Amino acid sequence: PICPFLLVSQTQDWIGVADGKLAIALGDFNNDNHLDIIVTERDNNKMNIFLGNGDGSFPKNPTTSITCSSLPYSIAVGDFNNDSWLDIAVANHNHNNIGFFFGYDNGTFTIEKIYSTGASRPLALSVHDFNDDEQLDIAVANDGTNNIGVLLGYGNGTFANQLTFSTGFDSRPHAIVVADFNSDNRLDIAVANAGTNNIGVFLGNGNGTFSNQTTYPAGSNPVSLAVGDFNKDGRMDIVVSNSNGHNVRILLGNDNGVFTSQAIYATGFGSYPSSVAVRDFNKDDRLDIIVAHSGNNKLSFFVGHGDGTFEKQRLYSIAIGVSQMIVADDLNNDTWTDIVIAVDNASNIAVFLGGPDKNFTNLTTYSTGGSAYTMSVAVGDFNNDARLDIVEANYRRDDIGVFLGDGDGNFAMKIEYSTGSGSQPCFVTAGDFNNDTRLDIVVANYGTNNIGIFFGKGDGNFFNQTVYSTGSGSKPYSVAIGDFNNDTRQDIVVANYGTNSVGIFLGKGNGTFSNQTTYTIDGYPIFVTVGDLNKDDRLDIVIVNDYDDNVRIWFGNDDGTFSMKITCRTGLGSRPYSVAVGDFNGDTQLDIVVANYGTNNLGVFLGNDDGTFLNQTTYPTDRGPWSVVVGDLNNDTYLDLIVANNGDNNIGVLLGYGDGTFLIQTTYSTGWDSQPHGVAIGDFNNDNRLDVTVALYYYFSIGIFLGYYKSPFTVPVVYSSGLIPTPLALAVADFDNDNQSDIIAANNDGNVAIYLNTANGSFPSSTLYSTGYFTALSSVAVGDFNNDSQFDVVVANHDSDNIVFFLGLGNGSFGSAMSYTTGFKSGPCSVAVGDFNSDNRLDFVNVNNRDSTIALFLHYGFGAFMNKEIYSTASDKPSRSVGFGDFNRDTIVDIVVPNPSNSTITVLLGNGKGAFLNPTIYSTGFGSVPIAVAVGDFNNDTRLDIVAATKNGFNIGIFLGNIDGTFQKPIPYTDKDVFDVTGLDVGDFNNDARLDIVITSFSGYCIWVYFGNGDGIFLTSIKHSTGYYSWPWGVVVSDFNNDARLDIAVANKWNYSVGIFLGSGDGSFSNQSTYSTGENSLPIGLTFGDFNNDNRMDIVVANYNSENIGVFLNNGDGTFMEQATYMTGKQSGPYWVAVGDFNKDAQLDIAVVLSLSDNLAIYFGDGNGTFNHRTIFGTGPTTYPWVYADSLNP
């Protein structure tokens, strides 16, 4: 029989190397008949050899390390000098040569011998005999000269000069494979041309020369190739991985070396497939394909049918890092193919052993067949082995599929049973209908207007279907089972969508049923379930009506009939699709949960003991909640909710408190465009933890999520900023000197709110400080403005055109507000702090988005500021961001500002006296509308660079800095799935000493993280959801849980919250935890600082609509207290915030841009997490200020 292929990680300790850019190859280097591994460390110019033990294990550290000349991009092995010992060839990209290392029989090698390839910049190698002289030759893909080169070997370790064959202008060949494509017994070459998006084929003449290239379309950015006979016709075929196309393409070969494009198989958006390997992994005598993803921690496995087609991908997760290159062979001599993966950003290699009995974790998919459109799943033990199995309904294939489980969470290949031509099965469930103690299956056949019964044999097999009509045009959509007439025999209820009815089939206990009894429903019944809702020991029916926006309950009598119904409204436009029941609040009464597809939420109806229900309480989901089930996922004895979010391709888990309420959902991806439909739960691996299976409609698969320890989920803690106020910006600092980070939020009601951090991981109620204006605060910052060693607060009041200060008292409280006007209709939107004149006093800079200026406030001591200096941004429209740094290395602070109206950025070089030189303008592209900037050294040349985010042009553009403070043309990065960027920040998220970038996408409801290579280039980006309709705005980066790993905080404008993503240090992040900024608060800008001197980073946010700032004090573990708010004034519009010590009291203060009142407000910190007073500075009429701070006049 054909065995399933499964993988297990063999490396208990990951095999470690010092650098993440890896290439990999296999060979027996010490002649012990065991395969060894060789892997490059590109940036360290060396290769490491791990000698194998023969059982699939390897030493944790390399056995041998070899130094190369420069940037080894590719390696190949062979016996080049015919001494029976394997040698190594390496492509040294930067030195334009191929290096050879000749092996001894003990796994060591000679020093490098070099053959020049000119100015070619070699990328890939392949070793074969191209001229039939029985000596190994080398083919190389030359990226720099757009050709392939052939070096003919003499058999003594020397080679002839390179012969080159053009791959075309700007082709940039990236990968090379060798095979006989035209069946003439002469080796040919295929190359992946990444620059021209094609595959080039060179037919060999048998003498080391080749014909001119013939090209075939490949896809977007082809980077890897493999060959094999996929359709068993005796001709070699090609598979190519297209990195930017997120897919692989199959080209089937003919006898004459010509290829036909066969099919494209998606690897999932963001996968960026980087390497592909071909083997028969499951021992069915058909070649399969495995693909490494450089964009995430997944592998794609495509099972071959033997006819040139493949199943939809199965995904395997890598426990750490992102796969860069993959090779396959039998490492442990068990006749099963194993794989070795270069894990790029984790600086490791990983070994996965293949076989029929190996296990894996995270989402695993099992194909249900091409174009199956899997609608529903159910679980049961179909072969009586005490292990749960799965059955699914395939709408398009007119069948059901049974997957038998092995008890470890793995499943055998599907067994199919036809439901009849045109039956379109929609729903499936299991029960024992003939009392033989063997589970049977019932399916709703939507297309043929019947239900089908498959009687089980008890060994995992089933008899052919027996059908019962549900009536002409009935279109049955859902079924449920129960004993409706108390005769101990299972009956069936079916939701007949087409005839607006519910049908009852009473079971006779021998596998037969009475004719259907129907009950007319005022609506379109789409889902049905059962339960005793009024505690009369009789089963009742719960029916979901799609377009009528309600749930109907029919109460059961003792004889299988039903009477008296009640209706529970699910809300206008809710379109409920699924329903489940359970006791959510521990009162022994059944409650109801409904998946409201139209309004993207779950509705919970708590039951009374008389069969009535309380009004619906809703919990937001992602888009398109299709199916919902109930179970205790974390073993806390409280029921939780699991929902399949069809529109956002994930499942959501809402953990129950046991009192009828639930946490905000945590989501788990089911894969791009998978469209999950049905969901079911069971313990698939016998670990006493519930697992989840989901029907993946467009993957034609089922997916399995294995449950982990009883607290596997990140639990968000939510803190309100008040009944009405909306936080628009926030920052963090230790305001009460308890060595814990607190939080300050700028609200839209003119107040700032202070949230003091407690030692038990919670925040008490917030403390509000009024700015004296009832306007929305736009920005908040923290610093010690009066040099009293206490954190102070400054907030920007956009609508009131001022900036307000609160001086911190050091005990978590603050003094009265001090206001500085930013000018009539200036609109201060962002505030930042710093010592701009090098006098050891914190100053302010704010951006005014109404009059397109920058206002500078120089601090002259005691928390007071001189009148502002105004600098034009050379734009006639507002800008809402500012960045600063020393661009020309003169130790004086400089400024960069985006100009949305004329699609430029402005750079102002400081003169050291608190003033700036004339602006220099740099274009971001016509009509691009830049909206945010940040500063960092992205290419590690010790010169500051600029990253700009635009609305209509590139997502981000990198301006590399020159030594004189000028900048190069931008390097653009554009992705069609990234849009409406609102904020950005920089940090090293994967600890590779290279700066990365995070941006917010407000209409995408997410953040994107771009990972830097350290040379100014960014290759991969990863998306993290901030929640449906969250509209993330401001974003900042800091270490919020003191683990030396950078985390991300984001202001979610329309979810009225601050979201925290805790970093793992490898570029991955936890799911978002959210902290409320108050209903209708509209948080915009945020920043951080230690407001209470506990060495923990607190957060302050500007809450535009609440007209306040909110301060969230940090508990030290990445959680925060409830926000404390400080009012910024009526019609102030706090927009952005900055932090600094403005009065030299050694406490952080906060500067907030008041965008509507054209003012800058400073909130002076007390050092204990509170702020005692504020000062308002005017920025001028219609200035729309934005703010940042540093010292400008040394």
Short mmCIF file of C-alpha atoms in Angstrom, two decimals, residues 74 212 270 495 543 561 588 657 797 1017 1154:
data_model
loop_
_atom_site.label_atom_id
_atom_site.label_comp_id
_atom_site.label_asym_id
_atom_site.label_seq_id
_atom_site.Cartn_x
_atom_site.Cartn_y
_atom_site.Cartn_z
CA SER A 74 26.47 28.46 -4.03
CA ASN A 212 21.57 29.21 -28.28
CA GLY A 270 4.07 36.13 1.34
CA ALA A 495 -32.45 22.49 7.18
CA ILE A 543 -32.41 27.02 13.35
CA THR A 561 -43.07 16.55 17.00
CA THR A 588 -26.73 24.60 33.85
CA TYR A 657 -14.36 33.41 31.32
CA ASN A 797 -3.68 69.94 20.71
CA ILE A 1017 18.02 46.28 0.59
CA LEU A 1154 -2.83 70.11 19.63
#
